[in-house]
mmCIF file of C-alpha atoms in Angstrom:
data_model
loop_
_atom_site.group_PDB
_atom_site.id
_atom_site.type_symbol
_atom_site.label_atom_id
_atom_site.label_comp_id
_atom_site.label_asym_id
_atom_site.label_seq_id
_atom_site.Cartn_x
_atom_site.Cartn_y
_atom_site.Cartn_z
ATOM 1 C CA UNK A 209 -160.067 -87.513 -89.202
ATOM 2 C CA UNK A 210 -156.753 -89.223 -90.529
ATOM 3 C CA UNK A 211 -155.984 -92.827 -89.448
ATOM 4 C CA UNK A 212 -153.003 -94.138 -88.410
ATOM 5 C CA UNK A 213 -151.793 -95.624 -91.950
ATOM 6 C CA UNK A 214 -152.874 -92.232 -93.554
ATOM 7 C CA UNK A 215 -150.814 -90.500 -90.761
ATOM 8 C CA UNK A 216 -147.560 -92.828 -91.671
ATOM 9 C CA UNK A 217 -147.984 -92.501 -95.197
ATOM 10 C CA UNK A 218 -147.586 -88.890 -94.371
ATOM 11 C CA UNK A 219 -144.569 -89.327 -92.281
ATOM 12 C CA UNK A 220 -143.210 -91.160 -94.599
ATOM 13 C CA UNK A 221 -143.507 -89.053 -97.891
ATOM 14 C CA UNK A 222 -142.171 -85.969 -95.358
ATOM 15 C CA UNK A 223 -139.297 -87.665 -94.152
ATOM 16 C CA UNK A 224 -136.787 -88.790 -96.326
ATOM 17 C CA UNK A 225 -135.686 -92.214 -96.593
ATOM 18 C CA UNK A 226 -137.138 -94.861 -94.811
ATOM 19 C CA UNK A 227 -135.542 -97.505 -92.993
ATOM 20 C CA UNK A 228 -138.060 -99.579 -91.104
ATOM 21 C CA UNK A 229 -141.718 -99.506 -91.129
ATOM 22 C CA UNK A 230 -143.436 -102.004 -88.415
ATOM 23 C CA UNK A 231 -146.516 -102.582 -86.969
ATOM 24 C CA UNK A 232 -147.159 -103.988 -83.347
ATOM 25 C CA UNK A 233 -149.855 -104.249 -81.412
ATOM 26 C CA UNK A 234 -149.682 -103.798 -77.380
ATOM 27 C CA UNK A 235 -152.824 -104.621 -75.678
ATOM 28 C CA UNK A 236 -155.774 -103.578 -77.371
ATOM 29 C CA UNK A 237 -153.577 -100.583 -79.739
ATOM 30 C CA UNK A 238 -151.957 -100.995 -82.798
ATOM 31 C CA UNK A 239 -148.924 -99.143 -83.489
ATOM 32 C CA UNK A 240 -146.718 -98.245 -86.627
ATOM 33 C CA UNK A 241 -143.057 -97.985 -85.303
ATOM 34 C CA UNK A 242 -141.107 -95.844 -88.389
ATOM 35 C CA UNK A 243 -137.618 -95.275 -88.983
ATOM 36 C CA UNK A 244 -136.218 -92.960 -91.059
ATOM 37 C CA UNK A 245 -133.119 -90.870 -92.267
ATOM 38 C CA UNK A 246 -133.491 -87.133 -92.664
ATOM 39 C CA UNK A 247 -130.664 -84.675 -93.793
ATOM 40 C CA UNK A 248 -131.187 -80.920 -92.531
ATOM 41 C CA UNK A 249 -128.324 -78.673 -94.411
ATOM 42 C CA UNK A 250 -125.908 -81.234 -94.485
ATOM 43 C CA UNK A 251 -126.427 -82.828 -90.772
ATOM 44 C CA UNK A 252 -127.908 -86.318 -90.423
ATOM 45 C CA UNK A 253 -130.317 -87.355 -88.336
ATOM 46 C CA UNK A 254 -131.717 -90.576 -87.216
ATOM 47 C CA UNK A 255 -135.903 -90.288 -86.705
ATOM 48 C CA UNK A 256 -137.870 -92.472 -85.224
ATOM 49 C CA UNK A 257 -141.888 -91.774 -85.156
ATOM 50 C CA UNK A 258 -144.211 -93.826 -83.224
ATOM 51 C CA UNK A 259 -148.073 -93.609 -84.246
ATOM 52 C CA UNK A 260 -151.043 -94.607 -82.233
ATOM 53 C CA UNK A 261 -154.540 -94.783 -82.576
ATOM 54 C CA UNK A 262 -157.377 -94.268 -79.712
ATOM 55 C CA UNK A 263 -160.700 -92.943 -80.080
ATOM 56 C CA UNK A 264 -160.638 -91.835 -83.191
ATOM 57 C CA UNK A 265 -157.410 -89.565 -82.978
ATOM 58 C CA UNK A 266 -153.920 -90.546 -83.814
ATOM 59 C CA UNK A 267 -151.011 -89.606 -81.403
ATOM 60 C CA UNK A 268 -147.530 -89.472 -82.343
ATOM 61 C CA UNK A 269 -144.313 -89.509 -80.757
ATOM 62 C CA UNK A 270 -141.479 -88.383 -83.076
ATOM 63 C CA UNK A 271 -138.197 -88.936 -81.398
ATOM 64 C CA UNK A 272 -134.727 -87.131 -83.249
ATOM 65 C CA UNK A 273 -131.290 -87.908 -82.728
ATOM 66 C CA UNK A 274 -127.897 -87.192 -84.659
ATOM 67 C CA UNK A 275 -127.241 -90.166 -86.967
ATOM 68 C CA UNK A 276 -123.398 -89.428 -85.487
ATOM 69 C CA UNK A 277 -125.257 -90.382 -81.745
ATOM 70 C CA UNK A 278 -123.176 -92.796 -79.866
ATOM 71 C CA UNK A 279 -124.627 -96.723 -79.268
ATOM 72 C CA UNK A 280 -125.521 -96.437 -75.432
ATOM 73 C CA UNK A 281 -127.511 -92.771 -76.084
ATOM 74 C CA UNK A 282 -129.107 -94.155 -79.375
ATOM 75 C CA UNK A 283 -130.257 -97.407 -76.828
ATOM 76 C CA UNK A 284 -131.768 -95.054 -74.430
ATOM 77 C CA UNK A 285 -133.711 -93.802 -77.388
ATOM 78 C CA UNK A 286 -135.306 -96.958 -78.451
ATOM 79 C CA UNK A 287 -136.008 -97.673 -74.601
ATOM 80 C CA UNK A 288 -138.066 -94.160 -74.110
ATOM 81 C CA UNK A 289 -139.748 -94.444 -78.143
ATOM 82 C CA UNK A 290 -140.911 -98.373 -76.536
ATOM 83 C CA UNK A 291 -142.140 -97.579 -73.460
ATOM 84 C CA UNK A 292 -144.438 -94.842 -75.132
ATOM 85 C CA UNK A 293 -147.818 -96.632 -74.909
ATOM 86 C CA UNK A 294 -151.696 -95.553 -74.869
ATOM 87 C CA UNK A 295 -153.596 -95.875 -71.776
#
């Protein structure tokens, strides 16, 4: 079973280049909140994964964008990838 660090190093070896890589706990779960660049045939995109761990599994939320994504849909972003949280 992979852990959560195992699980971003993963992520982040897959995705291209990393912006931001935090950690924040919420309650009793720790999360890693990772931001990265990726370029698909020429496009690029703005990724943000969120990783979890509960029970021994690891969820994941990977939320994509367009890097070209204008400021108030980009905020909306960050507001869902935030509110994602383990019960």
């Amino acid at each position: 079973k992979a852990t959560v660090d195992e699980v971003a190093a993963e992520v982040k070896n897959a995705a291209g280049e990393t912006n931001e890589d935090l950690t924040e706990v919420i309650g009793s779960h720790r999360y890693r909140l990772i931001h990265v660049k990726r370029f698909e045939k020429g496009v690029e995109f703005s990724v943000t994964y969120k990783l979890a761990e509960k029970g021994g599994k690891v969820y994941s939320l990977e939320a994509v964008r367009l890097d070209e994504t204008s400021d108030e849909f980009a905020r909306k972003m960050e507001v869902m990838v935030a509110s994602f949280e383990l019960k």
